[in-house]
């Protein structure tokens, strides 16, 4: 059976900081029973390492911005997420494992920041890719 998975969970060094988020249970245990099809939406459009991105609430909308340079990359992330989802339709996946807390892959409790420096974040967001996947 095939499972989709966030690439960094398999140990691939595709995180913004050049690291990975390898999950030994997934790799060593689930790996015995499932075939993984991995996707990293951010790596498709940005280099690694790269500036971190985060969700920012602007009026009633949530945008994705680079953490330090404050560049709006929402459209890029949304576009690549939709493209990947389109290819996934052909893959006959029976499920998907998503990296927690990521502004792209997080299934829930993703931090949303106010549109100002040093503001308090709330853990209520959903990653852009995860949201498309749920749809
Ligand atoms: S975009 Fe997803 S797969 Fe890529 S590094 Fe971030 S959490 Fe991992």
mmCIF file with all atom_site columns, C-alpha atoms and ligand atoms in Angstrom:
data_model
loop_
_atom_site.group_PDB
_atom_site.id
_atom_site.type_symbol
_atom_site.label_atom_id
_atom_site.label_alt_id
_atom_site.label_comp_id
_atom_site.label_asym_id
_atom_site.label_entity_id
_atom_site.label_seq_id
_atom_site.pdbx_PDB_ins_code
_atom_site.Cartn_x
_atom_site.Cartn_y
_atom_site.Cartn_z
_atom_site.occupancy
_atom_site.B_iso_or_equiv
_atom_site.pdbx_formal_charge
_atom_site.auth_seq_id
_atom_site.auth_comp_id
_atom_site.auth_asym_id
_atom_site.auth_atom_id
_atom_site.pdbx_PDB_model_num
ATOM   1   C  CA  . UNK A 1 1   ? 0.000  0.000  0.000   1.00 0.00 ? 1   UNK A CA  1
ATOM   2   C  CA  . UNK A 1 2   ? 1.156  3.483  -0.800  1.00 0.00 ? 2   UNK A CA  1
ATOM   3   C  CA  . UNK A 1 3   ? 1.271  6.401  1.640   1.00 0.00 ? 3   UNK A CA  1
ATOM   4   C  CA  . UNK A 1 4   ? 2.083  9.987  0.795   1.00 0.00 ? 4   UNK A CA  1
ATOM   5   C  CA  . UNK A 1 5   ? 4.499  11.640 3.211   1.00 0.00 ? 5   UNK A CA  1
ATOM   6   C  CA  . UNK A 1 6   ? 6.268  14.923 3.902   1.00 0.00 ? 6   UNK A CA  1
ATOM   7   C  CA  . UNK A 1 7   ? 9.751  14.314 2.505   1.00 0.00 ? 7   UNK A CA  1
ATOM   8   C  CA  . UNK A 1 8   ? 11.659 15.616 5.561   1.00 0.00 ? 8   UNK A CA  1
ATOM   9   C  CA  . UNK A 1 9   ? 10.113 12.869 7.745   1.00 0.00 ? 9   UNK A CA  1
ATOM   10  C  CA  . UNK A 1 10  ? 12.090 10.259 5.796   1.00 0.00 ? 10  UNK A CA  1
ATOM   11  C  CA  . UNK A 1 11  ? 15.390 11.975 6.655   1.00 0.00 ? 11  UNK A CA  1
ATOM   12  C  CA  . UNK A 1 12  ? 15.846 13.979 3.477   1.00 0.00 ? 12  UNK A CA  1
ATOM   13  C  CA  . UNK A 1 13  ? 17.594 17.258 4.247   1.00 0.00 ? 13  UNK A CA  1
ATOM   14  C  CA  . UNK A 1 14  ? 14.992 19.547 2.714   1.00 0.00 ? 14  UNK A CA  1
ATOM   15  C  CA  . UNK A 1 15  ? 13.995 21.694 5.690   1.00 0.00 ? 15  UNK A CA  1
ATOM   16  C  CA  . UNK A 1 16  ? 14.536 25.443 5.509   1.00 0.00 ? 16  UNK A CA  1
ATOM   17  C  CA  . UNK A 1 17  ? 17.638 25.127 7.742   1.00 0.00 ? 17  UNK A CA  1
ATOM   18  C  CA  . UNK A 1 18  ? 19.167 22.350 5.630   1.00 0.00 ? 18  UNK A CA  1
ATOM   19  C  CA  . UNK A 1 19  ? 18.184 19.689 8.154   1.00 0.00 ? 19  UNK A CA  1
ATOM   20  C  CA  . UNK A 1 20  ? 15.585 16.931 8.230   1.00 0.00 ? 20  UNK A CA  1
ATOM   21  C  CA  . UNK A 1 21  ? 12.844 15.737 10.588  1.00 0.00 ? 21  UNK A CA  1
ATOM   22  C  CA  . UNK A 1 22  ? 13.454 11.995 10.305  1.00 0.00 ? 22  UNK A CA  1
ATOM   23  C  CA  . UNK A 1 23  ? 10.912 9.957  12.234  1.00 0.00 ? 23  UNK A CA  1
ATOM   24  C  CA  . UNK A 1 24  ? 12.415 6.581  13.126  1.00 0.00 ? 24  UNK A CA  1
ATOM   25  C  CA  . UNK A 1 25  ? 9.038  4.918  13.717  1.00 0.00 ? 25  UNK A CA  1
ATOM   26  C  CA  . UNK A 1 26  ? 7.870  5.903  10.256  1.00 0.00 ? 26  UNK A CA  1
ATOM   27  C  CA  . UNK A 1 27  ? 11.091 4.860  8.547   1.00 0.00 ? 27  UNK A CA  1
ATOM   28  C  CA  . UNK A 1 28  ? 11.881 1.692  10.530  1.00 0.00 ? 28  UNK A CA  1
ATOM   29  C  CA  . UNK A 1 29  ? 8.419  0.357  11.369  1.00 0.00 ? 29  UNK A CA  1
ATOM   30  C  CA  . UNK A 1 30  ? 5.841  1.747  8.943   1.00 0.00 ? 30  UNK A CA  1
ATOM   31  C  CA  . UNK A 1 31  ? 8.453  1.431  6.206   1.00 0.00 ? 31  UNK A CA  1
ATOM   32  C  CA  . UNK A 1 32  ? 8.146  -2.368 6.497   1.00 0.00 ? 32  UNK A CA  1
ATOM   33  C  CA  . UNK A 1 33  ? 4.503  -2.279 5.481   1.00 0.00 ? 33  UNK A CA  1
ATOM   34  C  CA  . UNK A 1 34  ? 4.024  0.786  3.293   1.00 0.00 ? 34  UNK A CA  1
ATOM   35  C  CA  . UNK A 1 35  ? 5.568  2.210  0.193   1.00 0.00 ? 35  UNK A CA  1
ATOM   36  C  CA  . UNK A 1 36  ? 6.135  5.964  0.574   1.00 0.00 ? 36  UNK A CA  1
ATOM   37  C  CA  . UNK A 1 37  ? 5.597  8.630  -2.040  1.00 0.00 ? 37  UNK A CA  1
ATOM   38  C  CA  . UNK A 1 38  ? 7.285  11.768 -0.731  1.00 0.00 ? 38  UNK A CA  1
ATOM   39  C  CA  . UNK A 1 39  ? 6.562  15.405 -1.498  1.00 0.00 ? 39  UNK A CA  1
ATOM   40  C  CA  . UNK A 1 40  ? 8.205  18.595 -0.242  1.00 0.00 ? 40  UNK A CA  1
ATOM   41  C  CA  . UNK A 1 41  ? 6.282  21.575 -1.605  1.00 0.00 ? 41  UNK A CA  1
ATOM   42  C  CA  . UNK A 1 42  ? 8.805  24.140 -0.347  1.00 0.00 ? 42  UNK A CA  1
ATOM   43  C  CA  . UNK A 1 43  ? 11.774 22.388 -1.933  1.00 0.00 ? 43  UNK A CA  1
ATOM   44  C  CA  . UNK A 1 44  ? 9.989  22.439 -5.290  1.00 0.00 ? 44  UNK A CA  1
ATOM   45  C  CA  . UNK A 1 45  ? 10.103 26.226 -5.385  1.00 0.00 ? 45  UNK A CA  1
ATOM   46  C  CA  . UNK A 1 46  ? 12.839 27.361 -2.977  1.00 0.00 ? 46  UNK A CA  1
ATOM   47  C  CA  . UNK A 1 47  ? 16.495 26.397 -2.472  1.00 0.00 ? 47  UNK A CA  1
ATOM   48  C  CA  . UNK A 1 48  ? 17.697 24.565 0.640   1.00 0.00 ? 48  UNK A CA  1
ATOM   49  C  CA  . UNK A 1 49  ? 18.710 26.055 2.987   1.00 0.00 ? 49  UNK A CA  1
ATOM   50  C  CA  . UNK A 1 50  ? 16.296 28.965 2.665   1.00 0.00 ? 50  UNK A CA  1
ATOM   51  C  CA  . UNK A 1 51  ? 14.736 31.647 4.778   1.00 0.00 ? 51  UNK A CA  1
ATOM   52  C  CA  . UNK A 1 52  ? 12.013 30.300 7.083   1.00 0.00 ? 52  UNK A CA  1
ATOM   53  C  CA  . UNK A 1 53  ? 8.422  31.098 6.235   1.00 0.00 ? 53  UNK A CA  1
ATOM   54  C  CA  . UNK A 1 54  ? 5.452  31.584 8.531   1.00 0.00 ? 54  UNK A CA  1
ATOM   55  C  CA  . UNK A 1 55  ? 1.736  32.238 8.501   1.00 0.00 ? 55  UNK A CA  1
ATOM   56  C  CA  . UNK A 1 56  ? 0.751  35.830 9.152   1.00 0.00 ? 56  UNK A CA  1
ATOM   57  C  CA  . UNK A 1 57  ? -2.741 37.158 9.754   1.00 0.00 ? 57  UNK A CA  1
ATOM   58  C  CA  . UNK A 1 58  ? -3.468 40.320 7.774   1.00 0.00 ? 58  UNK A CA  1
ATOM   59  C  CA  . UNK A 1 59  ? -6.966 41.634 8.477   1.00 0.00 ? 59  UNK A CA  1
ATOM   60  C  CA  . UNK A 1 60  ? -9.087 38.469 8.022   1.00 0.00 ? 60  UNK A CA  1
ATOM   61  C  CA  . UNK A 1 61  ? -6.710 36.713 5.651   1.00 0.00 ? 61  UNK A CA  1
ATOM   62  C  CA  . UNK A 1 62  ? -3.826 34.375 6.399   1.00 0.00 ? 62  UNK A CA  1
ATOM   63  C  CA  . UNK A 1 63  ? -0.744 34.904 4.238   1.00 0.00 ? 63  UNK A CA  1
ATOM   64  C  CA  . UNK A 1 64  ? 2.580  33.086 4.045   1.00 0.00 ? 64  UNK A CA  1
ATOM   65  C  CA  . UNK A 1 65  ? 5.562  35.381 4.476   1.00 0.00 ? 65  UNK A CA  1
ATOM   66  C  CA  . UNK A 1 66  ? 9.293  34.964 4.796   1.00 0.00 ? 66  UNK A CA  1
ATOM   67  C  CA  . UNK A 1 67  ? 10.210 35.420 8.454   1.00 0.00 ? 67  UNK A CA  1
ATOM   68  C  CA  . UNK A 1 68  ? 12.915 38.073 8.155   1.00 0.00 ? 68  UNK A CA  1
ATOM   69  C  CA  . UNK A 1 69  ? 12.455 39.771 4.798   1.00 0.00 ? 69  UNK A CA  1
ATOM   70  C  CA  . UNK A 1 70  ? 8.641  39.755 5.071   1.00 0.00 ? 70  UNK A CA  1
ATOM   71  C  CA  . UNK A 1 71  ? 8.060  38.757 1.435   1.00 0.00 ? 71  UNK A CA  1
ATOM   72  C  CA  . UNK A 1 72  ? 4.599  37.390 0.615   1.00 0.00 ? 72  UNK A CA  1
ATOM   73  C  CA  . UNK A 1 73  ? 5.040  33.910 -0.910  1.00 0.00 ? 73  UNK A CA  1
ATOM   74  C  CA  . UNK A 1 74  ? 1.415  32.767 -0.459  1.00 0.00 ? 74  UNK A CA  1
ATOM   75  C  CA  . UNK A 1 75  ? 0.702  32.469 -4.161  1.00 0.00 ? 75  UNK A CA  1
ATOM   76  C  CA  . UNK A 1 76  ? 3.824  30.407 -4.838  1.00 0.00 ? 76  UNK A CA  1
ATOM   77  C  CA  . UNK A 1 77  ? 3.026  27.981 -2.020  1.00 0.00 ? 77  UNK A CA  1
ATOM   78  C  CA  . UNK A 1 78  ? -0.624 27.710 -3.054  1.00 0.00 ? 78  UNK A CA  1
ATOM   79  C  CA  . UNK A 1 79  ? 0.285  27.097 -6.700  1.00 0.00 ? 79  UNK A CA  1
ATOM   80  C  CA  . UNK A 1 80  ? 2.827  24.364 -5.996  1.00 0.00 ? 80  UNK A CA  1
ATOM   81  C  CA  . UNK A 1 81  ? 0.468  22.734 -3.491  1.00 0.00 ? 81  UNK A CA  1
ATOM   82  C  CA  . UNK A 1 82  ? -2.270 22.524 -6.110  1.00 0.00 ? 82  UNK A CA  1
ATOM   83  C  CA  . UNK A 1 83  ? 0.165  21.162 -8.709  1.00 0.00 ? 83  UNK A CA  1
ATOM   84  C  CA  . UNK A 1 84  ? 1.349  18.426 -6.346  1.00 0.00 ? 84  UNK A CA  1
ATOM   85  C  CA  . UNK A 1 85  ? -2.219 17.545 -5.373  1.00 0.00 ? 85  UNK A CA  1
ATOM   86  C  CA  . UNK A 1 86  ? -3.044 17.117 -9.061  1.00 0.00 ? 86  UNK A CA  1
ATOM   87  C  CA  . UNK A 1 87  ? -0.213 14.622 -9.496  1.00 0.00 ? 87  UNK A CA  1
ATOM   88  C  CA  . UNK A 1 88  ? -1.206 12.823 -6.286  1.00 0.00 ? 88  UNK A CA  1
ATOM   89  C  CA  . UNK A 1 89  ? -4.634 12.043 -7.759  1.00 0.00 ? 89  UNK A CA  1
ATOM   90  C  CA  . UNK A 1 90  ? -2.909 9.529  -10.041 1.00 0.00 ? 90  UNK A CA  1
ATOM   91  C  CA  . UNK A 1 91  ? -0.917 7.874  -7.274  1.00 0.00 ? 91  UNK A CA  1
ATOM   92  C  CA  . UNK A 1 92  ? -3.707 5.908  -5.591  1.00 0.00 ? 92  UNK A CA  1
ATOM   93  C  CA  . UNK A 1 93  ? -2.458 6.743  -2.108  1.00 0.00 ? 93  UNK A CA  1
ATOM   94  C  CA  . UNK A 1 94  ? -4.297 5.151  0.811   1.00 0.00 ? 94  UNK A CA  1
ATOM   95  C  CA  . UNK A 1 95  ? -3.268 7.865  3.259   1.00 0.00 ? 95  UNK A CA  1
ATOM   96  C  CA  . UNK A 1 96  ? -0.842 10.683 3.986   1.00 0.00 ? 96  UNK A CA  1
ATOM   97  C  CA  . UNK A 1 97  ? 1.584  11.503 6.796   1.00 0.00 ? 97  UNK A CA  1
ATOM   98  C  CA  . UNK A 1 98  ? 2.227  15.224 7.246   1.00 0.00 ? 98  UNK A CA  1
ATOM   99  C  CA  . UNK A 1 99  ? 4.959  16.987 9.209   1.00 0.00 ? 99  UNK A CA  1
ATOM   100 C  CA  . UNK A 1 100 ? 3.403  18.710 12.210  1.00 0.00 ? 100 UNK A CA  1
ATOM   101 C  CA  . UNK A 1 101 ? 3.553  22.460 12.824  1.00 0.00 ? 101 UNK A CA  1
ATOM   102 C  CA  . UNK A 1 102 ? 4.881  23.335 9.371   1.00 0.00 ? 102 UNK A CA  1
ATOM   103 C  CA  . UNK A 1 103 ? 3.216  26.390 7.778   1.00 0.00 ? 103 UNK A CA  1
ATOM   104 C  CA  . UNK A 1 104 ? 3.119  24.294 4.596   1.00 0.00 ? 104 UNK A CA  1
ATOM   105 C  CA  . UNK A 1 105 ? 2.553  20.684 5.709   1.00 0.00 ? 105 UNK A CA  1
ATOM   106 C  CA  . UNK A 1 106 ? 1.070  21.051 9.214   1.00 0.00 ? 106 UNK A CA  1
ATOM   107 C  CA  . UNK A 1 107 ? -2.325 19.412 9.679   1.00 0.00 ? 107 UNK A CA  1
ATOM   108 C  CA  . UNK A 1 108 ? -3.333 21.734 12.526  1.00 0.00 ? 108 UNK A CA  1
ATOM   109 C  CA  . UNK A 1 109 ? -2.033 23.881 15.378  1.00 0.00 ? 109 UNK A CA  1
ATOM   110 C  CA  . UNK A 1 110 ? 0.247  25.756 12.990  1.00 0.00 ? 110 UNK A CA  1
ATOM   111 C  CA  . UNK A 1 111 ? 1.409  29.064 14.431  1.00 0.00 ? 111 UNK A CA  1
ATOM   112 C  CA  . UNK A 1 112 ? -0.224 32.164 13.000  1.00 0.00 ? 112 UNK A CA  1
ATOM   113 C  CA  . UNK A 1 113 ? 1.578  35.419 13.725  1.00 0.00 ? 113 UNK A CA  1
ATOM   114 C  CA  . UNK A 1 114 ? 0.136  38.920 13.862  1.00 0.00 ? 114 UNK A CA  1
ATOM   115 C  CA  . UNK A 1 115 ? 1.346  41.285 11.146  1.00 0.00 ? 115 UNK A CA  1
ATOM   116 C  CA  . UNK A 1 116 ? 3.780  43.086 13.411  1.00 0.00 ? 116 UNK A CA  1
ATOM   117 C  CA  . UNK A 1 117 ? 7.161  42.416 14.973  1.00 0.00 ? 117 UNK A CA  1
ATOM   118 C  CA  . UNK A 1 118 ? 7.295  40.538 18.290  1.00 0.00 ? 118 UNK A CA  1
ATOM   119 C  CA  . UNK A 1 119 ? 3.552  39.825 18.330  1.00 0.00 ? 119 UNK A CA  1
ATOM   120 C  CA  . UNK A 1 120 ? 2.207  36.748 20.138  1.00 0.00 ? 120 UNK A CA  1
ATOM   121 C  CA  . UNK A 1 121 ? 1.406  33.801 17.833  1.00 0.00 ? 121 UNK A CA  1
ATOM   122 C  CA  . UNK A 1 122 ? -1.673 31.563 18.063  1.00 0.00 ? 122 UNK A CA  1
ATOM   123 C  CA  . UNK A 1 123 ? -1.550 27.808 17.369  1.00 0.00 ? 123 UNK A CA  1
ATOM   124 C  CA  . UNK A 1 124 ? -4.645 27.585 15.221  1.00 0.00 ? 124 UNK A CA  1
ATOM   125 C  CA  . UNK A 1 125 ? -3.517 27.408 11.593  1.00 0.00 ? 125 UNK A CA  1
ATOM   126 C  CA  . UNK A 1 126 ? -3.438 24.665 8.961   1.00 0.00 ? 126 UNK A CA  1
ATOM   127 C  CA  . UNK A 1 127 ? -0.568 24.339 6.507   1.00 0.00 ? 127 UNK A CA  1
ATOM   128 C  CA  . UNK A 1 128 ? -1.321 25.495 2.983   1.00 0.00 ? 128 UNK A CA  1
ATOM   129 C  CA  . UNK A 1 129 ? -0.438 22.155 1.400   1.00 0.00 ? 129 UNK A CA  1
ATOM   130 C  CA  . UNK A 1 130 ? -2.276 20.228 4.133   1.00 0.00 ? 130 UNK A CA  1
ATOM   131 C  CA  . UNK A 1 131 ? -5.345 22.351 3.566   1.00 0.00 ? 131 UNK A CA  1
ATOM   132 C  CA  . UNK A 1 132 ? -5.329 21.621 -0.176  1.00 0.00 ? 132 UNK A CA  1
ATOM   133 C  CA  . UNK A 1 133 ? -4.825 17.942 0.548   1.00 0.00 ? 133 UNK A CA  1
ATOM   134 C  CA  . UNK A 1 134 ? -7.816 17.871 2.912   1.00 0.00 ? 134 UNK A CA  1
ATOM   135 C  CA  . UNK A 1 135 ? -9.989 19.444 0.231   1.00 0.00 ? 135 UNK A CA  1
HETATM 136 S  S1  . LIG B 2 .   ? 7.574  21.755 3.181   1.00 0.00 ? 1   LIG B S1  1
HETATM 137 FE FE1 . LIG B 2 .   ? 6.833  19.927 4.243   1.00 0.00 ? 1   LIG B FE1 1
HETATM 138 S  S2  . LIG B 2 .   ? 8.160  18.293 3.487   1.00 0.00 ? 1   LIG B S2  1
HETATM 139 FE FE2 . LIG B 2 .   ? 9.168  20.199 3.002   1.00 0.00 ? 1   LIG B FE2 1
HETATM 140 S  S3  . LIG B 2 .   ? 10.541 20.562 4.726   1.00 0.00 ? 1   LIG B S3  1
HETATM 141 FE FE3 . LIG B 2 .   ? 8.640  21.653 5.161   1.00 0.00 ? 1   LIG B FE3 1
HETATM 142 S  S4  . LIG B 2 .   ? 7.445  20.186 6.389   1.00 0.00 ? 1   LIG B S4  1
HETATM 143 FE FE4 . LIG B 2 .   ? 9.068  19.022 5.384   1.00 0.00 ? 1   LIG B FE4 1
#
